[in-house]
Coordinates of C-alpha atoms and ligand atoms in Angstrom, one line a residue:
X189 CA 49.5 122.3 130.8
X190 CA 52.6 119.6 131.3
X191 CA 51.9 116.7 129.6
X192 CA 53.7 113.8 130.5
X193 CA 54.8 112.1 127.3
X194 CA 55.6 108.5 126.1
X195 CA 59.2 107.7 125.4
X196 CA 60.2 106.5 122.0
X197 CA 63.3 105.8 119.8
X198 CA 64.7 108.5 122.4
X199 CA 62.4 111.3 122.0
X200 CA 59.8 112.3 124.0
X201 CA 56.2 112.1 122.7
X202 CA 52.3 113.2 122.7
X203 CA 50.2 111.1 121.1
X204 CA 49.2 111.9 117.4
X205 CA 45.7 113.0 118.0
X206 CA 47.1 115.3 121.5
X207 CA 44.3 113.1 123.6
X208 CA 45.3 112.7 127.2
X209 CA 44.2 111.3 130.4
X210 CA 44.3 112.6 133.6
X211 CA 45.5 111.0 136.5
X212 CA 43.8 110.6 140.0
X213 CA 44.8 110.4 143.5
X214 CA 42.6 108.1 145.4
X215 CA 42.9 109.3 148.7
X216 CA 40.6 112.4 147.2
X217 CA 40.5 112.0 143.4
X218 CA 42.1 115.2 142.5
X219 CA 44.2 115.6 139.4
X220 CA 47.8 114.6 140.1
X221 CA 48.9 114.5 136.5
X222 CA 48.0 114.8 132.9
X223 CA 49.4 112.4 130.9
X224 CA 49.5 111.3 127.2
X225 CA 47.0 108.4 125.7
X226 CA 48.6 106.8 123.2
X227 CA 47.0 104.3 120.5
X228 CA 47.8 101.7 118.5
X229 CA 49.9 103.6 116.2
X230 CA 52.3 104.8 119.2
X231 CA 52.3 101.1 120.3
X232 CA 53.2 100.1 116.4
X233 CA 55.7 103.1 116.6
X234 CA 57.5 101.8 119.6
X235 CA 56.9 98.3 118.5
X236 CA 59.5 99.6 115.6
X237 CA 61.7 101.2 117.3
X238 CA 62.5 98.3 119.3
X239 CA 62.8 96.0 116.3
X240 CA 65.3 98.2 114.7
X241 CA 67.3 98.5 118.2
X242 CA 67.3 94.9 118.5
X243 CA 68.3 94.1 115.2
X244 CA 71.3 96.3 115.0
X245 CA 72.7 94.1 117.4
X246 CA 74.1 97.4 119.3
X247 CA 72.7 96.5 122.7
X248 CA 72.3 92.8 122.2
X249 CA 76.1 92.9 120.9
X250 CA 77.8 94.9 123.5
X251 CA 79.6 93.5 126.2
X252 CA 76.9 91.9 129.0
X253 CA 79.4 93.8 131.7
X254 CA 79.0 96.8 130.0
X255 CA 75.2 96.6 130.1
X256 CA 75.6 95.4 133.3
X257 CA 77.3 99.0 133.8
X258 CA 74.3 101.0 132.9
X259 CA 72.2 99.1 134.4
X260 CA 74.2 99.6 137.9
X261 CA 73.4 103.4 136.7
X262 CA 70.0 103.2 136.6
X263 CA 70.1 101.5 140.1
X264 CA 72.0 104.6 141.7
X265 CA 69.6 106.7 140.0
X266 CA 66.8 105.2 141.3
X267 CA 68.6 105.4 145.0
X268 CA 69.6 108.9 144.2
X269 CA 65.6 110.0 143.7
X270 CA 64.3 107.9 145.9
X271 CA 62.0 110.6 147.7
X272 CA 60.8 112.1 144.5
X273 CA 59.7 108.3 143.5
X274 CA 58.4 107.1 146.5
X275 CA 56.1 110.3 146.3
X276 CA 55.1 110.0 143.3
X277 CA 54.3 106.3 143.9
X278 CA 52.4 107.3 147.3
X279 CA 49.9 110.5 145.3
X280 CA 49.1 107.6 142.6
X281 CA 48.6 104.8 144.6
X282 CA 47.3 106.0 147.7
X283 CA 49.6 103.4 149.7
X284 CA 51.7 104.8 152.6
X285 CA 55.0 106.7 152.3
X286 CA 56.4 104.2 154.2
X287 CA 55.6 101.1 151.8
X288 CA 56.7 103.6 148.9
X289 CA 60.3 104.0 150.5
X290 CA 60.6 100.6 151.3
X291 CA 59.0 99.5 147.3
X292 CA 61.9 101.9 146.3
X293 CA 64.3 100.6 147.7
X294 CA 63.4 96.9 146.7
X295 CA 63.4 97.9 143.0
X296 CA 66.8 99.8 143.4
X297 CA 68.0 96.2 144.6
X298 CA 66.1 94.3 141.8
X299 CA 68.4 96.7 139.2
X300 CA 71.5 96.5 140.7
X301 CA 71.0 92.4 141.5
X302 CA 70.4 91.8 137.3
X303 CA 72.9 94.3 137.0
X304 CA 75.6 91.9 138.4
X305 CA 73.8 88.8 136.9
X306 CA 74.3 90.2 133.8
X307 CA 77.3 88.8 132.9
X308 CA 77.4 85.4 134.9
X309 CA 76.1 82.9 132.8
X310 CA 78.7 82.0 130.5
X311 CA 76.9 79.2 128.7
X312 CA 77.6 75.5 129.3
X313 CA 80.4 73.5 128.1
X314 CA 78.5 69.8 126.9
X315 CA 80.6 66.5 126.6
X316 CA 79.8 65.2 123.1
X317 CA 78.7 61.7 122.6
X318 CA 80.3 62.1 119.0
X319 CA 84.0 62.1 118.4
X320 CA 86.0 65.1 117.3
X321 CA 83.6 67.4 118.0
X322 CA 83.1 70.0 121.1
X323 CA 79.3 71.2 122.0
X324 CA 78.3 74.3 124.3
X325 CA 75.2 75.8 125.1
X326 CA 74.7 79.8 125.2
X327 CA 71.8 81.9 126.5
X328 CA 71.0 84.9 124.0
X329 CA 68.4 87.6 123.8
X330 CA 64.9 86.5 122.9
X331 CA 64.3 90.0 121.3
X332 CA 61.9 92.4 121.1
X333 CA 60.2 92.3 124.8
X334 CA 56.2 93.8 125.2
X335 CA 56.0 94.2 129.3
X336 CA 52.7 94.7 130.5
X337 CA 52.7 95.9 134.4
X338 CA 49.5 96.3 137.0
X339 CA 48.6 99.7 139.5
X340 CA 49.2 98.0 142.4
X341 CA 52.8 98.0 142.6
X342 CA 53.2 100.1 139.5
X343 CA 56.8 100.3 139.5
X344 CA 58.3 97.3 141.4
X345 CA 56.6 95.2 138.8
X346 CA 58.0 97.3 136.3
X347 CA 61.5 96.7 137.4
X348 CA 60.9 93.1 137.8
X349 CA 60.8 92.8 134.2
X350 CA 62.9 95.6 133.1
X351 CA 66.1 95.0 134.8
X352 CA 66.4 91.4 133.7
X353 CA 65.2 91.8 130.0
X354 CA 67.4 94.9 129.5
X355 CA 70.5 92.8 131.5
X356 CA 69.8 89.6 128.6
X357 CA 70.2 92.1 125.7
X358 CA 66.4 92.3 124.8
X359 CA 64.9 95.6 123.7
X360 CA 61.6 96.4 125.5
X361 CA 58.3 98.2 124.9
X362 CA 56.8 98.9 128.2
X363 CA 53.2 99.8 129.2
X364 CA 52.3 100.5 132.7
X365 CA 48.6 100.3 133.8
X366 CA 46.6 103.7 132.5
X367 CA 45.7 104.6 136.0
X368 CA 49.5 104.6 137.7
X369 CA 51.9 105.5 134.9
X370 CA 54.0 108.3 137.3
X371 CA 56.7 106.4 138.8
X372 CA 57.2 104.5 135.6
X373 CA 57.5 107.6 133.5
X374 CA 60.4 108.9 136.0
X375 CA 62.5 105.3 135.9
X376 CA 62.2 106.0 131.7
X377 CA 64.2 109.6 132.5
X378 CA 66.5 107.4 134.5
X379 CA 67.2 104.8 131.9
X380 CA 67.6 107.9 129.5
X381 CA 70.0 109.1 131.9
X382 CA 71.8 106.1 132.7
X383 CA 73.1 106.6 128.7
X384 CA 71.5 102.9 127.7
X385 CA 70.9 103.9 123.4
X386 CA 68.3 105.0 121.8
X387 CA 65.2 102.3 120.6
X388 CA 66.5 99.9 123.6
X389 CA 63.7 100.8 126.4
X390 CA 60.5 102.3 125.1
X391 CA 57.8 103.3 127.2
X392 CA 54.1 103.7 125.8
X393 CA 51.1 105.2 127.9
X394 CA 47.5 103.7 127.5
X395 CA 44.5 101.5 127.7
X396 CA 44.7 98.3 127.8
X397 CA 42.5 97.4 125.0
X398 CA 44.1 99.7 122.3
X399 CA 47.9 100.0 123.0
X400 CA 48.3 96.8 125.6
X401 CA 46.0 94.9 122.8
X402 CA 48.4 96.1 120.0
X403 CA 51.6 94.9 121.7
X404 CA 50.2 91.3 122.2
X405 CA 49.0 91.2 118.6
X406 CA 52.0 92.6 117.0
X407 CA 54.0 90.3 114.9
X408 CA 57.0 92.0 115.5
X409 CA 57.4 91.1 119.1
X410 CA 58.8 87.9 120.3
X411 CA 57.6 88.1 124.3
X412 CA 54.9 89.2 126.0
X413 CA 55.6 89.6 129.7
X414 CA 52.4 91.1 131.6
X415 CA 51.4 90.7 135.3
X416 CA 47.7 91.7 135.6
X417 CA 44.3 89.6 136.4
X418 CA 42.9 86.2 135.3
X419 CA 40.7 87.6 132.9
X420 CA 43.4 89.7 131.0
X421 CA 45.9 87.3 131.4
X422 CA 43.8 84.8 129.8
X423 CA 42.9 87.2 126.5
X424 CA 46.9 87.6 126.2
X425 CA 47.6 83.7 126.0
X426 CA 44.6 83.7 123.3
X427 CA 46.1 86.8 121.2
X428 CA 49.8 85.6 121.8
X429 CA 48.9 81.9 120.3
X430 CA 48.2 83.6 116.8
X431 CA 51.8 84.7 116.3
X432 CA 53.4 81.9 118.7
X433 CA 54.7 84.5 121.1
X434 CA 56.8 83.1 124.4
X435 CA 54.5 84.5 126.9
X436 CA 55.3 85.0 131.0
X437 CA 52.3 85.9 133.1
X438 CA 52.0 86.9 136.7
X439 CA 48.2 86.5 137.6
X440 CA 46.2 86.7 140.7
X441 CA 46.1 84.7 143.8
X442 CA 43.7 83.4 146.6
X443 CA 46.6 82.9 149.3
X444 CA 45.8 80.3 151.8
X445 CA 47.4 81.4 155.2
X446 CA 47.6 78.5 157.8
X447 CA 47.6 78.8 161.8
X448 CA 47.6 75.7 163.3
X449 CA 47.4 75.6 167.4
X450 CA 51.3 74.9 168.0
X451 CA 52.1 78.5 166.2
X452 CA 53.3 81.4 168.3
X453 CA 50.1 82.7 168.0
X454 CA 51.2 86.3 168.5
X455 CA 53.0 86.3 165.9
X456 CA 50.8 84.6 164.1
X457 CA 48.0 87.0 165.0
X458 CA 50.0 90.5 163.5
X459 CA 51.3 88.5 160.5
X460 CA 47.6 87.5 159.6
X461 CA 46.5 91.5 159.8
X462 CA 49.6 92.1 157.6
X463 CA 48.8 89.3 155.3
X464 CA 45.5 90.2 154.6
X465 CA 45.6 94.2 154.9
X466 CA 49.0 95.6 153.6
X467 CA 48.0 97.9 150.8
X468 CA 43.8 97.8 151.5
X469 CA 44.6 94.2 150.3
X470 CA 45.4 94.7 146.8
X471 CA 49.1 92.4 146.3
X472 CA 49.0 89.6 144.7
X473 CA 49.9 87.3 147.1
X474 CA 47.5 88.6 150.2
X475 CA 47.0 86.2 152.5
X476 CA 42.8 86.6 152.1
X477 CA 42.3 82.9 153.1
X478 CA 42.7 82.4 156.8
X479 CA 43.0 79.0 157.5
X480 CA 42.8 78.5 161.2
X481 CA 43.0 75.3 163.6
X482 CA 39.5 74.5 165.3
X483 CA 40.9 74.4 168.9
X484 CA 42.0 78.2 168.7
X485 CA 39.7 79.4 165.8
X486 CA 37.1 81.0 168.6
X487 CA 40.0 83.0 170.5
X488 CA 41.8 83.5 167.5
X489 CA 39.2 85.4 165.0
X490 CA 38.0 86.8 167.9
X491 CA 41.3 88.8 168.6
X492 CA 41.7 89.3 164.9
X493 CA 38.4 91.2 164.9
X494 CA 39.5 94.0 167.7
X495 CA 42.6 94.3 166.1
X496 CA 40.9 94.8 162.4
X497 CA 38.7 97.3 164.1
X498 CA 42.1 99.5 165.0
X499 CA 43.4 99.8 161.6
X500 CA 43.8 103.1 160.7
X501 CA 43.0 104.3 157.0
X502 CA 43.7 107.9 156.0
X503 CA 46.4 109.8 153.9
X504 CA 49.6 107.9 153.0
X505 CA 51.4 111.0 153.4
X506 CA 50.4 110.9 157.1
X507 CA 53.3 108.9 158.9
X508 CA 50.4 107.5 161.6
X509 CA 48.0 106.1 158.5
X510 CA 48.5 102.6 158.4
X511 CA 46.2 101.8 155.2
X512 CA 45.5 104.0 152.5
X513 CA 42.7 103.8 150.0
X514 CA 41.4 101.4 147.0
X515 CA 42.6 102.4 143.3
X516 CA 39.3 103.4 142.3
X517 CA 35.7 104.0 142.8
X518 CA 34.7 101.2 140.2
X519 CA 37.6 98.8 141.9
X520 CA 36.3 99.2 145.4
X521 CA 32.3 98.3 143.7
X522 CA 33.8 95.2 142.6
X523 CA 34.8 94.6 146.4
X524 CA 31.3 95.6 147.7
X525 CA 30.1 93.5 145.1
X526 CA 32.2 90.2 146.3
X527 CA 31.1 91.0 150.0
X528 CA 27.5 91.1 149.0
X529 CA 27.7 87.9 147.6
X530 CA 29.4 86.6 150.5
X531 CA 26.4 87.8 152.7
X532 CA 24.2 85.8 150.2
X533 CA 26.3 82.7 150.4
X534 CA 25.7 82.7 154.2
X535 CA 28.7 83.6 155.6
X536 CA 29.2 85.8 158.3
X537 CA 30.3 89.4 158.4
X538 CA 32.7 89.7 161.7
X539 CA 33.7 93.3 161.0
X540 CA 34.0 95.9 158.3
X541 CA 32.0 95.2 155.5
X542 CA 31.1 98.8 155.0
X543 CA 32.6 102.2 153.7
X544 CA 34.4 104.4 156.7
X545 CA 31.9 107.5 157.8
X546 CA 34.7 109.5 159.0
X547 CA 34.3 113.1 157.2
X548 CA 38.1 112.9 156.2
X549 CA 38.1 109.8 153.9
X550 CA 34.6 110.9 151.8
X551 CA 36.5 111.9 149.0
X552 CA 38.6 108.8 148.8
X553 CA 38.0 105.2 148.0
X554 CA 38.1 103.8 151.2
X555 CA 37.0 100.3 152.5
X556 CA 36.7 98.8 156.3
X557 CA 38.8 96.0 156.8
X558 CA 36.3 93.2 156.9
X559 CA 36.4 90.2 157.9
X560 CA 34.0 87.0 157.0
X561 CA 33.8 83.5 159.5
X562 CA 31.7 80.7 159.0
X563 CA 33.4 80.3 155.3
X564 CA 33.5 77.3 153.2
X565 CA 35.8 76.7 149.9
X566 CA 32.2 76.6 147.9
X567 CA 32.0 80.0 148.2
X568 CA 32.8 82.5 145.7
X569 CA 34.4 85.0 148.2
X570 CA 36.3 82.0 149.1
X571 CA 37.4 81.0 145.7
X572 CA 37.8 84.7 143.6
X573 CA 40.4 86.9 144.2
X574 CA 38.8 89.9 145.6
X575 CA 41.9 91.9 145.8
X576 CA 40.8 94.4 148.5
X577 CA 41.0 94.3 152.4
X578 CA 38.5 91.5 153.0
X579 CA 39.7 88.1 154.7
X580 CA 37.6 84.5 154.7
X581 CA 38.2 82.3 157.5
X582 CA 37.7 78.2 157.1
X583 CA 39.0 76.0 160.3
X584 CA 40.3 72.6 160.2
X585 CA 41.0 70.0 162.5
X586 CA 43.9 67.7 160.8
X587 CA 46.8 68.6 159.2
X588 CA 45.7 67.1 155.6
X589 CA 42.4 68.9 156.0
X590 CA 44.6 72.1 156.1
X591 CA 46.4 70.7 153.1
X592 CA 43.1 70.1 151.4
X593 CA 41.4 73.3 151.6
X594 CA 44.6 75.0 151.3
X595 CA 44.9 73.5 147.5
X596 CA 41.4 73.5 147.0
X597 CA 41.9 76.9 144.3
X598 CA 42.4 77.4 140.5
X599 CA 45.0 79.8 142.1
X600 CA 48.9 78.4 143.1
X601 CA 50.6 81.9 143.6
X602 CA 51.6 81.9 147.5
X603 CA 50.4 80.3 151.2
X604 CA 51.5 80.6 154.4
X605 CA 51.9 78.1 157.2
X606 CA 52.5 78.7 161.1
X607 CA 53.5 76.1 163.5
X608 CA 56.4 75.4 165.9
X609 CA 56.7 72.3 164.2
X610 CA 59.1 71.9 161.7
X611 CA 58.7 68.5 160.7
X612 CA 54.7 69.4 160.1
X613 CA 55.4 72.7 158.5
X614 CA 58.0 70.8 156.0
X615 CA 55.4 68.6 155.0
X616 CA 52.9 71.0 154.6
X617 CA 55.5 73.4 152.8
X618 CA 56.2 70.5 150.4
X619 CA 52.0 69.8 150.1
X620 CA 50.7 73.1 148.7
X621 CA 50.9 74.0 145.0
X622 CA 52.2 77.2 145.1
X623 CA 55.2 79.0 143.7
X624 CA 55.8 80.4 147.2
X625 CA 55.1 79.4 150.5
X626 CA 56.1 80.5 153.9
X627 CA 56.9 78.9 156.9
X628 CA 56.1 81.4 160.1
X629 CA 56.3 84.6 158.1
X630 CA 53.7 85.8 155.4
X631 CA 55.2 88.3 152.3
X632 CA 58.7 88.3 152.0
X633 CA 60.3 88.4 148.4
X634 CA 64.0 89.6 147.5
X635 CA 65.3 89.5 144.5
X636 CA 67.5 86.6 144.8
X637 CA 64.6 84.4 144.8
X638 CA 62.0 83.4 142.3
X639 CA 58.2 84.5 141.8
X640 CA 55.7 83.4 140.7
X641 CA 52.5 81.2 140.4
X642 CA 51.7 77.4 140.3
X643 CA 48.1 76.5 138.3
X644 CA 46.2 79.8 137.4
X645 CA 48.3 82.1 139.3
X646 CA 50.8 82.3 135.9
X647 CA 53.5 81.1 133.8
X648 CA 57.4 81.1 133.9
X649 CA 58.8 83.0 137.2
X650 CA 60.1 86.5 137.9
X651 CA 63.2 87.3 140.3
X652 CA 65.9 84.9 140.7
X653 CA 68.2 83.4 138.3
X654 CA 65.0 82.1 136.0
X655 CA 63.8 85.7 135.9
X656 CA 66.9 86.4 133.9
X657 CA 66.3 83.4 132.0
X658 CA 63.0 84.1 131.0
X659 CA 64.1 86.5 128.9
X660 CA 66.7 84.1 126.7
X661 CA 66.2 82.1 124.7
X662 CA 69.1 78.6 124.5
X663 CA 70.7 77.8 121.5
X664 CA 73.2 74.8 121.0
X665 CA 76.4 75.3 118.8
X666 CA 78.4 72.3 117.7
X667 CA 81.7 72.3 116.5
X668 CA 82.8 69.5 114.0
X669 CA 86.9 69.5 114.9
X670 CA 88.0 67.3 112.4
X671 CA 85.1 67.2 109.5
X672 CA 85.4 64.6 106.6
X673 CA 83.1 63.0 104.1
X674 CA 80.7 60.2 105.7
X675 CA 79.5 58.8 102.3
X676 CA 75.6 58.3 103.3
X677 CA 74.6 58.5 99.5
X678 CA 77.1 57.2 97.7
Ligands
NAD12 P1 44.5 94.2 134.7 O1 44.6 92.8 134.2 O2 43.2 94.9 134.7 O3 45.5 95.2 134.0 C1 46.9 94.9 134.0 C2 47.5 95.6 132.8 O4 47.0 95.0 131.6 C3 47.2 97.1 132.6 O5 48.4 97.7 132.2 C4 46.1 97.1 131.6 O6 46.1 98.3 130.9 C5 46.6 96.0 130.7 N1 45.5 95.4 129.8 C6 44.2 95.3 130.0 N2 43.6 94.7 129.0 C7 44.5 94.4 128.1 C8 44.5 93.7 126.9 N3 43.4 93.2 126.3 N4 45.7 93.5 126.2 C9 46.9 93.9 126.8 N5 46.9 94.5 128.0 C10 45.8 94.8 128.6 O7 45.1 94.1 136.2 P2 45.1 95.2 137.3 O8 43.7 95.4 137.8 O9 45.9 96.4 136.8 O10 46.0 94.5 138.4 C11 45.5 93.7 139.4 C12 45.8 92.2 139.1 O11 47.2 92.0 139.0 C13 45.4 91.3 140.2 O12 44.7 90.2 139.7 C14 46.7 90.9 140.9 O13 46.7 89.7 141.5 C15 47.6 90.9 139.7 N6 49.0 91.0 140.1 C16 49.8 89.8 140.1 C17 51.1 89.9 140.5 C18 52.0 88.7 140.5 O14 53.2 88.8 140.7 N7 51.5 87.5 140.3 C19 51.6 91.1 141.0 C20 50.8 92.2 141.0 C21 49.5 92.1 140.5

């Protein structure tokens, strides 16, 4: 049997005790791949091995436009196997080939843009209030880097965080959720490939509560970067206190998405059934709270619902499938679990709500596209992030009630406003408390720009120049040009 093994100081490994774990594809749970579990000895192992790299000073110490080089490498790799990847990404996820090519493609861009930042921040000349002296600022490495990564885009949140740390001169120890490690494993052959040394990117395979657990506790390491849930999230900012850890977390969202009646309602109308329903509704930044104007809410939701009733769920491999399955049987309870209590809470089911009875999609996790009216921000499926393909609607009738509800979350990640108005949507734009918002559009990120979440939704940003800077830490260095005695104690 192939085993598909951890990557370590360079070499290739099982885990010590052989155990491994199979991995599933959701769109009809068979056995895609068998992969090694590691524990918290590999984690210590890797832990290690990272140390040692960064210590050396061999990666931190070369040239950033050299490691800007292989880093460009890995990019072209990436480009070079990008059926193979978006494949892979498509038989673990269950999301469509399409979205796979396109996710590759994104992450080929997000190596090759820290490639070129690499070597752009120079540090900062300061004037010196005190004579004879000269001050500058430099960015280094913060060190050994722990990156912690979720299923649903298993391997463009991967590269968010590997590209830039490995650009600043960190060493990293990566560990991608348990249940979508394949793409991840492949980008590790490509790093190996790329030439970057030994010890410099290690990649460890496992649960969550051994290995992820060890590399937050682990004294060794000087970062934590993980993009998960609340709940998760929440443990690492306990664990990571002990040892005084930087941390950077990229948690859930609840993403308001505002229509008032001046939108192009069209275009409003597609962008809320992509908002809510790309991926079965499992991204971060789904637009799950629909937000809608009372004048048009009627006609509006009412159009939704025929064209949430058209979706079409089935095999990402088939270029017609539009949506592809849940992760997992026990993920896709927790969603029937929210809608029930959304029933309870009295609000009403417009559509969906309900498994698929087509014969073809029994053996995957498949949920309707549902859709609940009548909702208020008191309710829990209002309020939680339910992280499938279900979508609340509220309605408003002034523009600071849409401002209101809108913030009215522990979440801040991203909302969406739609109007013909500038001057409204500015002032709306510049009203929500959220690391993103969009004006007329719902979803698009790019490299160039950062990520990331306002309130619950996380700490520090991804993308961009601060997702480079995340991973560097400043130090001042003053020069004394002309150094005498000052005579303080005589
Ligand atoms: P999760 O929190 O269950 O798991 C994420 C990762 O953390 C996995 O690798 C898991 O093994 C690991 N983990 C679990 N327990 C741990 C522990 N005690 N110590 C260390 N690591 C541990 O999240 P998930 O279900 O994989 O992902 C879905 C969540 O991710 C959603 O809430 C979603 O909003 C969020 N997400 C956020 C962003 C963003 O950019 N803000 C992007 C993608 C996903």
């Amino acid at each position: 049997m192939y085993i598909r093994r951890m990557f370590i100081n360079g070499e290739w490994i099982k885990s010590h005790n052989d155990r491994t774990r199979d991995i599933i594809n959701p769109f009809n749970q068979e056995v895609i791949a068998t992969a090694a579990e590691g524990d918290k000895a590999t984690a210590q192992e890797a832990v290690n091995a990272a140390r040692i790299a960064f210590d050396s000073g061999d990666w931190r110490n070369i040239s950033a436009t050299e490691r800007g080089k292989l880093i460009f490498k890995v990019a072209d790799f990436i480009e070079r196997d990008k059926e193979e990847l978006a494949e892979l990404e498509t038989l673990d996820t269950g999301k469509t080939i399409a979205e796979s090519r396109a996710d590759m493609d994104d992450i080929a861009g997000v190596f090759r843009y820290y490639a070129g930042l690499a070597d752009k921040d120079g540090g900062e000349v300061i004037e010196s209030p005190i004579p004879n002296s000269s001050s500058k600022v430099v960015r280094e490495p913060i060190g050994v880097c722990a990156q912690i990564t979720p299923w649903n885009y298993p391997l463009l949140q991967a590269s968010w965080k590997i590209a830039p740390a490995l650009a600043a001169g960190n060493t990293v120890v990566l560990k991608p959720s348990e249940i979508t490690p394949l793409t991840t494993i492949k980008v590790t052959e490509l790093i190996e490939e790329a030439g970057i040394p030994n010890g410099v990117f290690n990649l460890v395979l496992g649960a969550g509560d051994t290995v992820g657990q060890e590399l937050v506790d682990n004294k060794m390491v000087d970062l934590v970067s993980f993009t998960g849930g609340i709940h998760t999230g929440k443990k690492i900012m306990k664990a990571a206190a002990d040892s005084m850890k930087n941390i950077a977390l990229e948690l859930g969202g609840k993403n308001p998405n505002i229509v008032f009646a001046d939108a192009d309602l069209e275009t409003a109308l597609d962008q809320a059934l992509n908002a809510a329903y790309f991926h079965a509704g499992q991204v971060c930044c789904a637009g799950s709270r629909l937000i809608v104007e009372d004048k048009i809410h009627d006609s509006f939701v009412s159009q939704l619902a025929e064209r949430v009733k058209k979706i079409k769920l089935g095999n990402g491999f088939d270029e017609t499938t539009q949506s592809g399955p849940m992760i997992s049987a026990e993920h896709r309870e927790k969603v029937e679990s929210f809608v029930a209590i959304g029933k309870q809470e009295g609000a009403t089911l417009l559509a969906g709500g309900e498994r698929p009875d087509s014969p073809e999609l029994q053996k995957g996790f498949f949920y309707r596209p549902t859709i609940f009216t009548d909702c208020t921000t008191d309710m829990e499926i209002v309020q939680e992030e339910v992280f499938g393909p279900v979508l609340t609607v509220e309605r408003f009738t002034t523009k600071d009630e849409a401002i209101q509800l809108a913030n009215d979350s522990i979440y801040g990640l991203a909302g969406a406003v739609w109007t013909e108005n500038m001057l409204k949507a500015n002032h709306v734009a510049a009203e929500l408390r959220m690391g993103t918002v969009w004006i007329n559009d719902f979803h698009p990120y790019f490299a160039q720009a950062p990520w990331g979440g306002y309130k619950q939704s996380g700490i520090g940003r991804e993308l961009g120049k601060p997702g480079i800077e995340e991973y560097t830490e400043v130090k001042h260095i003053f020069l004394n040009t002309k150094p005498e005695p000052i005579y303080w104690f005589k």
